[in-house]
Coordinates of C-alpha atoms in Angstrom, one line a residue:
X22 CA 0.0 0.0 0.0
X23 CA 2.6 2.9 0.8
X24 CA 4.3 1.9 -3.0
X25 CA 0.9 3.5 -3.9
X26 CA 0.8 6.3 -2.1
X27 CA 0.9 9.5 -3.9
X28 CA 2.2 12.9 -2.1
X29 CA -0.2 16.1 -1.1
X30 CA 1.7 18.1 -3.7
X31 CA 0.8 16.5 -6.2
X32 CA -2.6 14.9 -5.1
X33 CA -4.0 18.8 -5.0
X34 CA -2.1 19.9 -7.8
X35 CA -4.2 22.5 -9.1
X36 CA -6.2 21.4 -12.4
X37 CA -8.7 24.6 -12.8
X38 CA -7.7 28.3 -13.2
X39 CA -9.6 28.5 -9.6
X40 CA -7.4 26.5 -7.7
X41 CA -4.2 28.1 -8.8
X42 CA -4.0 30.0 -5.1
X43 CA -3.0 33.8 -5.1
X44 CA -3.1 34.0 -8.8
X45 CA -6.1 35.6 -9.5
X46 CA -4.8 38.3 -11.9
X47 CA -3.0 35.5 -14.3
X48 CA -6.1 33.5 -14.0
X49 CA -8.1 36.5 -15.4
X50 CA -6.0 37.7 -17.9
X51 CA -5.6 34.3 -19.4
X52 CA -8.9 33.7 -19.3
X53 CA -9.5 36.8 -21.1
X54 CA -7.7 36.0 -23.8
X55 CA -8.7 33.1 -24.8
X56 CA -12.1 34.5 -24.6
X57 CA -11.5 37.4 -27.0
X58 CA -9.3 35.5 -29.1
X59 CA -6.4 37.6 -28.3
X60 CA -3.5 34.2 -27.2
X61 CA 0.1 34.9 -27.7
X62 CA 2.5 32.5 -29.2
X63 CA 5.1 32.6 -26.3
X64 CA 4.6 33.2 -22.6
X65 CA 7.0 33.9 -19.9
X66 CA 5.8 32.7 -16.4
X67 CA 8.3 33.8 -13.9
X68 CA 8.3 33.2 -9.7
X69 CA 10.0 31.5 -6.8
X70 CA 9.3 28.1 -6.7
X71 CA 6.1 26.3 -5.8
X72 CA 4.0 29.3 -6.3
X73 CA 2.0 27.8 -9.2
X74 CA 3.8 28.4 -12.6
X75 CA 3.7 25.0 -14.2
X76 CA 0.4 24.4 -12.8
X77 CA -0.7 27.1 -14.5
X78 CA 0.9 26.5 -18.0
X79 CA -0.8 23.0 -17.9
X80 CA -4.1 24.2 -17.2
X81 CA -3.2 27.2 -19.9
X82 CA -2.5 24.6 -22.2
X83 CA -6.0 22.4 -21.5
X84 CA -7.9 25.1 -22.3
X85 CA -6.2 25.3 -25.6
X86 CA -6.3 22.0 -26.8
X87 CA -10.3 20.8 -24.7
X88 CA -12.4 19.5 -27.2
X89 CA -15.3 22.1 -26.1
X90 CA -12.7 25.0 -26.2
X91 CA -10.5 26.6 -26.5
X92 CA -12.5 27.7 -23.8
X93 CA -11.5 29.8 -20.2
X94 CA -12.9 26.7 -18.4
X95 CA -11.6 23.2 -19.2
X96 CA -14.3 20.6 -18.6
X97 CA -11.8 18.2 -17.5
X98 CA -13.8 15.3 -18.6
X99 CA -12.9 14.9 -22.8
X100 CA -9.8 12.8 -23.8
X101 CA -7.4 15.5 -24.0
X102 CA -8.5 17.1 -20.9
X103 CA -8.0 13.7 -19.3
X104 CA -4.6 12.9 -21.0
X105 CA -3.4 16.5 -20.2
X106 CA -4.5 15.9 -16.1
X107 CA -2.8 12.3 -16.0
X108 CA 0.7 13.8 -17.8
X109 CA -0.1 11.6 -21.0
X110 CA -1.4 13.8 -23.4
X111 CA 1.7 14.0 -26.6
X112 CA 0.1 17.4 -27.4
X113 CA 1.7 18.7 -24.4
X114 CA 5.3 18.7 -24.4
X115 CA 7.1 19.5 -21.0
X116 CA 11.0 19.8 -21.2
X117 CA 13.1 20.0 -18.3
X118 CA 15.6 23.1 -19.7
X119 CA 17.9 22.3 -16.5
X120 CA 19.4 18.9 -18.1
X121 CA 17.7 19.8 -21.5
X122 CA 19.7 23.1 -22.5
X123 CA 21.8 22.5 -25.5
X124 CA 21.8 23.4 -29.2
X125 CA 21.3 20.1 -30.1
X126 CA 18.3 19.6 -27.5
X127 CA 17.0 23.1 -29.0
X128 CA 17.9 21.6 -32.9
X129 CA 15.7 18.6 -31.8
X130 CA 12.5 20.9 -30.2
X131 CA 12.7 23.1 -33.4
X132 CA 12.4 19.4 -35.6
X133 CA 9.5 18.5 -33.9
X134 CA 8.2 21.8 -34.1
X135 CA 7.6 21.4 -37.8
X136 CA 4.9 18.5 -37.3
X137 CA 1.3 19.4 -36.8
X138 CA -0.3 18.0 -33.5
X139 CA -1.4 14.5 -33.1
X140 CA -5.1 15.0 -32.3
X141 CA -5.6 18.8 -30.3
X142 CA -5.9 22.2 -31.9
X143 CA -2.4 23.3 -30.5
X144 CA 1.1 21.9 -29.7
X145 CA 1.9 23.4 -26.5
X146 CA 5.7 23.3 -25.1
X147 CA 6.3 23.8 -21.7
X148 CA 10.3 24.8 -20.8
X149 CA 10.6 24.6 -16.7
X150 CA 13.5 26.5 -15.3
X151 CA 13.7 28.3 -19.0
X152 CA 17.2 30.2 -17.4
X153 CA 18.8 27.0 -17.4
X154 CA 19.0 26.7 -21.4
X155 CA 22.5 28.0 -22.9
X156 CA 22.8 31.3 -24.8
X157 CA 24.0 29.7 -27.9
X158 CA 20.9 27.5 -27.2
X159 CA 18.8 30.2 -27.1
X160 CA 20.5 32.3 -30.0
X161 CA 19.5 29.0 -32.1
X162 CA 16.0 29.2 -30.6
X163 CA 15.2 32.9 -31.7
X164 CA 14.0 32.8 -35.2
X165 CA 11.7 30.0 -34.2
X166 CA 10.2 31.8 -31.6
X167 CA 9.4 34.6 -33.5
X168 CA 7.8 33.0 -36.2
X169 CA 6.4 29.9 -35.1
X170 CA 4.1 27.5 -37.2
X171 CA 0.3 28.4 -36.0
X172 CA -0.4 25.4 -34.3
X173 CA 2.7 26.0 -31.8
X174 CA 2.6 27.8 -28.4
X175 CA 5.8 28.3 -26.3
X176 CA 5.7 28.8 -22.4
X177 CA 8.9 29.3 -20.5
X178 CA 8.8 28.7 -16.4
X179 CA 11.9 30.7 -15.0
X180 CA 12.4 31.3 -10.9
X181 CA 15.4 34.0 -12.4
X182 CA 13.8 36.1 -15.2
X183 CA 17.4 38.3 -15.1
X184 CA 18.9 35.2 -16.8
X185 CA 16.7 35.4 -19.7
X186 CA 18.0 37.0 -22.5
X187 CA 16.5 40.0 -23.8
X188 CA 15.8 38.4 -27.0
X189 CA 13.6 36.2 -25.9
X190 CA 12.1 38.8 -23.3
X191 CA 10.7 41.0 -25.8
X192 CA 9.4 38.0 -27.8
X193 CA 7.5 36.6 -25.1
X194 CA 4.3 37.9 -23.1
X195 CA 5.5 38.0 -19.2
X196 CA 3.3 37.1 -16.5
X197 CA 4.9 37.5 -12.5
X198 CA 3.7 35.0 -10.1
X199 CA 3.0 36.6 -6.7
X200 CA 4.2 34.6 -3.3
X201 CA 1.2 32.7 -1.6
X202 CA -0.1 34.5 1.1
X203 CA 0.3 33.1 4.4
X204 CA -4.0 33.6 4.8
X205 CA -4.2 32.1 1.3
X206 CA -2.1 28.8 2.0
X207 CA -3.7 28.1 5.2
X208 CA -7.2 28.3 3.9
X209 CA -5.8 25.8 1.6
X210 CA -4.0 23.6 4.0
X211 CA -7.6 23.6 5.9
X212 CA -9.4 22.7 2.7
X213 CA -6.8 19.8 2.5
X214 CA -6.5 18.8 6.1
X215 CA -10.4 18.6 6.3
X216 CA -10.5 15.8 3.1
X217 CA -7.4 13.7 4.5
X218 CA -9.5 13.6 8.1
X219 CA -6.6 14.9 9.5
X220 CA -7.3 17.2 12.7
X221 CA -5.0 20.5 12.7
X222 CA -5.3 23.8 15.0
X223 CA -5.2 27.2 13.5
X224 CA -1.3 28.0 15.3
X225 CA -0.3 24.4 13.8
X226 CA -1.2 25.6 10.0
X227 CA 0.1 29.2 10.2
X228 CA 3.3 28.0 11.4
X229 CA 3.7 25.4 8.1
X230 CA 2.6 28.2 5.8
X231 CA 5.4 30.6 7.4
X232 CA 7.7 27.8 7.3
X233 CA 6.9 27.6 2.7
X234 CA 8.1 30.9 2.7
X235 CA 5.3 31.8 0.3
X236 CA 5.5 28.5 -1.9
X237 CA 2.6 26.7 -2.0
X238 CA 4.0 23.6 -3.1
X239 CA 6.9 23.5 0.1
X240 CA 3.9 24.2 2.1
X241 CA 1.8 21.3 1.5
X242 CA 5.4 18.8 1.4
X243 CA 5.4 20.0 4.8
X244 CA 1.8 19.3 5.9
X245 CA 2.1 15.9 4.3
X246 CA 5.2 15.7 6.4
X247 CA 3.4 16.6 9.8
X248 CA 0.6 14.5 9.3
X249 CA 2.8 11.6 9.2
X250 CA 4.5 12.8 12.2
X251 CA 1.8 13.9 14.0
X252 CA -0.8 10.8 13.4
X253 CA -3.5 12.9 11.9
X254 CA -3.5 15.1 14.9
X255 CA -1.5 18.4 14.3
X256 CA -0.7 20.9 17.3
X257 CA 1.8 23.8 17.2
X258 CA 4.1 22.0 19.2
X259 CA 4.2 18.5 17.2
X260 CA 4.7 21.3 14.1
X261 CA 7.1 22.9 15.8
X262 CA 9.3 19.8 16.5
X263 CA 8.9 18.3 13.0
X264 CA 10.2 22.3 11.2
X265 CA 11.9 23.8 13.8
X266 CA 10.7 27.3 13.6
X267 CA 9.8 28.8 16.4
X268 CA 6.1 29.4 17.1
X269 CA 4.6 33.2 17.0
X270 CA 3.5 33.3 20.5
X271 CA 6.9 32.5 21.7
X272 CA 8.7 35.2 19.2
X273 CA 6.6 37.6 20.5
X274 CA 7.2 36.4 24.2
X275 CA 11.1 36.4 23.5
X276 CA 10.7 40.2 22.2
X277 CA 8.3 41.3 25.3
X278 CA 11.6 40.4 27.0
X279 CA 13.8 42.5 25.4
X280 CA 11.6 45.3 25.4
X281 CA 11.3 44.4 29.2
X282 CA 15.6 44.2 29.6
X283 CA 15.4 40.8 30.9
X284 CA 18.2 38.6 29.3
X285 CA 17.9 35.2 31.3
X286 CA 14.1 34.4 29.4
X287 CA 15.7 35.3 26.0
X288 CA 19.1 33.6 26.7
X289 CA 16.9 30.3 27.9
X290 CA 15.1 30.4 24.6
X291 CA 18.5 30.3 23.0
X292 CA 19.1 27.4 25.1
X293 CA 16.0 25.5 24.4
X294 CA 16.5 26.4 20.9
X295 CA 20.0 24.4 21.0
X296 CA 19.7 21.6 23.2
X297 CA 16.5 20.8 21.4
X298 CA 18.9 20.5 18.0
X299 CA 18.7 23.5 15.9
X300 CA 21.1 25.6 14.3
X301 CA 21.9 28.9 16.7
X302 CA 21.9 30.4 12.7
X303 CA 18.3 29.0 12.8
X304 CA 16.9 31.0 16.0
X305 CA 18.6 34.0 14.3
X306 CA 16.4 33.5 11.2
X307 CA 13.4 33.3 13.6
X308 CA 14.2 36.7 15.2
X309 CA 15.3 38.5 12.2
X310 CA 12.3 37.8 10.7
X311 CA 10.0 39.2 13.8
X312 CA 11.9 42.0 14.4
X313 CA 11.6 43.2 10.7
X314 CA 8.5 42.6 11.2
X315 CA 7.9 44.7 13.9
X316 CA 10.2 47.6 11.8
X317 CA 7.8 47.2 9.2
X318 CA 4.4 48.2 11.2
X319 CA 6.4 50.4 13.3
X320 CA 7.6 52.7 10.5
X321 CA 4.7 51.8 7.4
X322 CA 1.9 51.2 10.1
X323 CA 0.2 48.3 9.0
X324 CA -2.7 49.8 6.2
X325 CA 1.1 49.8 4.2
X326 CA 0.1 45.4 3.5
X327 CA 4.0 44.4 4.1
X328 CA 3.3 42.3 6.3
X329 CA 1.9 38.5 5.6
X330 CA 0.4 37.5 8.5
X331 CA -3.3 36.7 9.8
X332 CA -5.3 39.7 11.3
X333 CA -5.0 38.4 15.0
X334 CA -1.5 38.0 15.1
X335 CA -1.0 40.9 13.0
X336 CA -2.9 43.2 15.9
X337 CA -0.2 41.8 18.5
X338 CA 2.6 42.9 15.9
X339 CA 1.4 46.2 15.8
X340 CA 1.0 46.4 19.5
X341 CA 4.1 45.1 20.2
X342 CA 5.9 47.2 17.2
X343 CA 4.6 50.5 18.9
X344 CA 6.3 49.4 22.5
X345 CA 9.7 50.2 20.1
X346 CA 10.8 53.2 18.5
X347 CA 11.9 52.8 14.5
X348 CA 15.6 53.2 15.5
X349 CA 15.5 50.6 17.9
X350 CA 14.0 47.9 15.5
X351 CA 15.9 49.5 12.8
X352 CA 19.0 48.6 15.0
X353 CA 17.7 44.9 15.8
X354 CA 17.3 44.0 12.2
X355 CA 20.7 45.5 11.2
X356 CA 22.5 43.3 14.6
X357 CA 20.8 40.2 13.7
X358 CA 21.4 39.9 10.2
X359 CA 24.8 41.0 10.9
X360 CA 25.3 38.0 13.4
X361 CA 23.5 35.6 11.2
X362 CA 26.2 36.6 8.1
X363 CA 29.0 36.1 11.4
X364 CA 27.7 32.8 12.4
X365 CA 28.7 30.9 9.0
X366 CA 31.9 31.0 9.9
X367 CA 32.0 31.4 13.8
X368 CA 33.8 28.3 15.7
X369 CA 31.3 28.7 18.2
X370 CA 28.3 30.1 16.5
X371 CA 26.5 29.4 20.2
X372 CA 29.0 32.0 22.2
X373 CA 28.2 34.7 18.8
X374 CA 24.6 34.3 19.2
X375 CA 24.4 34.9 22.9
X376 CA 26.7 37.9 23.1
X377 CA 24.2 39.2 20.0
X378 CA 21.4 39.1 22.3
X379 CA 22.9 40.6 25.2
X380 CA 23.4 43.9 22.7
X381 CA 19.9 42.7 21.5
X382 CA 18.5 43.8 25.3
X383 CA 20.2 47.0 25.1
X384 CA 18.9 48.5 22.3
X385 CA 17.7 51.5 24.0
X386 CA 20.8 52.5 25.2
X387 CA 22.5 52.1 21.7
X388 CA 19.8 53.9 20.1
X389 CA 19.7 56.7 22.5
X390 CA 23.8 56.8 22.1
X391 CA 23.2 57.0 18.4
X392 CA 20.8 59.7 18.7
X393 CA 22.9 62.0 21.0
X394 CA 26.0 61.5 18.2
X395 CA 23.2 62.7 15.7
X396 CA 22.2 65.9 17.5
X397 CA 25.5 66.6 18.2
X398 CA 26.6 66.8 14.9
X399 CA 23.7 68.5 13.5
X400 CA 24.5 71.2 16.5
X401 CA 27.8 72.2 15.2
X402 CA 29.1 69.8 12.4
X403 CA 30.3 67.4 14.7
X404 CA 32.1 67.3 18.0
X405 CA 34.5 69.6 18.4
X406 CA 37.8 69.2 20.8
X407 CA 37.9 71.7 23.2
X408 CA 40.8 74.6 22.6
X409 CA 43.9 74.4 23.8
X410 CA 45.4 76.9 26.2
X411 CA 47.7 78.9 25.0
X412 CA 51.5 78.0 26.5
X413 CA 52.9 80.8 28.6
X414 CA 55.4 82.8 27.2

């Protein structure tokens, strides 16, 4: 039975324009064309990873080639809807452009080019990671793409755009793949958790979809991962355990400690942090992240929308962001990411870490030091030594 079994990520892979999460605005443009008859010959779909762009050019392509379409909605019942769902459909060519990236591989795509389509309206070739192909690949590629037969359509997935070269740029219709909101991926792990019969809280699901980093697809590995680990029950702490991060609640207890000067409770969550087997570079990551944050609301407010987070625990941000000054969070961010650059090479990344969050507690007294040099040298230009007496003749 578990030879069978068949991941989250790919058992929810979206197969409808709907279900591509936090991509309304691609959704609707693509629709749109295909409505009014206004499809481009070459598309460039460019994000980080796991945020929907293949799943997207395959459902891009269905509606192409259905036998009711080309229409904005796929039935998802014909033949070729069918074949293009279960990877099968010849019509459909995907081409991995990271081990697939040579003039030869591009002399064979531009020979099969030349044939019409086994049985759909439209030969549609996916390229994933697109920036992977050569230059002299691409320079081979370029009269092609301009002028391709009718029945072809070209679609290039690409995490690094910049590596692209212009040439193909301004052939190609670009569309940018937003990051997943964290709201957006846990109403989706919900959705998913609810048909696995799998029991999670809302603290357990927040903290996988902070822990994708905005990818959808990492998201879901990870809630296949903590079903597993959890037995179908997930908690924040069985969560925690299984990614490591550390939970909201305590990132906002560790900085209620700072603000409060108390080093021993933040020094302890260092140590808990460590003996339970994580990277001291890891807990850095974790604070970084709150306290920009927290330098976000503090200086944007929070109506700015730069930072991802649910409303409750974005109204204990912005209560706790206004317990700081900018400076002071300003002067976190600036410690901890210069601690976390420290710690790669540090011989005793532990020893770095705790002297960075003694200086972390006493961020008021640097900023008010900083703040004294400033008004000084506005005063007068700078400091200046006192005049020397004259010596007596």
């Amino acid at each position: 039975m578990a030879d069978n079994y068949t991941v989250i990520a790919r058992r929810y892979r979206p197969t409808t324009f709907e279900e591509v999460v936090g991509q309304e605005h691609i959704a609707t443009t693509l629709q749109n064309a295909i409505r009014d008859n206004r499809v481009g010959h070459a598309y460039i779909f460019t994000g980080s990873r796991g945020v929907g762009k293949t799943s997207m050019a395959r459902i891009f392509a269905r509606a192409l080639n259905c036998e009711k379409g080309p229409t904005p909605e796929p039935c998802g019942a014909c033949e070729i809807c069918r074949a293009s769902i279960e990877g099968t459909d010849p019509d459909i060519v995907e081409i991995d452009a990271a081990s697939h990236n040579s003039v030869d591989d591009i002399r064979q795509l531009r020979e099969g080019i030349r044939y019409a389509p086994l049985r759909a309206r439209f030969k549609v070739y996916i390229l994933d990671e697109a920036h992977r192909v050569t230059a002299s690949a691409f320079d081979a590629f370029l009269k092609t793409l301009e002028e391709p037969p009718p029945h072809v359509k070209f679609i290039f997935a690409t995490t690094e755009p910049g590596k692209l070269p212009e040439t193909i740029h301004s052939r190609c219709q670009r569309f940018d793949f937003r990051r997943v909101t964290t709201a957006d991926v846990v109403k989706r792990l919900r959705q998913i958790c609810q048909r696995e019969s799998a029991q999670a809280d809302d603290a357990a699901l927040a903290m996988v979809a902070r822990a994708g980093r905005g990818s959808m697809r990492d998201a879901q590995s990870l809630l296949d991962q903590a079903i597993a680990f959890s037995g179908g029950t997930l908690t924040a702490e069985r969560v925690q355990e299984l990614v490591g991060t550390l939970p909201r609640e305590a990132l906002l207890e560790i900085f209620d400690r700072v603000r409060a000067r108390e080093l021993g409770p933040v020094l302890r969550a260092l140590d808990a942090s460590v003996s339970g087997g994580r990277d001291p570079a890891d807990f850095m990551d974790d604070l970084v992240e709150h306290a920009r944050a927290l330098m976000l609301l503090r200086a944007a407010g929070r109506d700015a929308g730069l930072v991802d987070e649910a409303p409750d625990t974005l109204e204990r941000l912005v209560a706790q962001a206004e317990s700081y000054s900018v400076d002071e969070l300003a002067g976190a961010v600036s410690l901890l990411s210069d601690v976390k650059r420290r710690l790669r090479d540090a011989s005793d990344p532990r020893i770095v870490a705790e002297v960075a969050l003694v200086k972390l507690t006493r961020l008021a007294d640097l900023a008010t030091i900083e703040d004294l040099v400033r008004r000084l040298e506005g005063a007068g230009g700078g400091v200046r030594p006192a005049a020397r007496q004259a010596a007596a003749p």
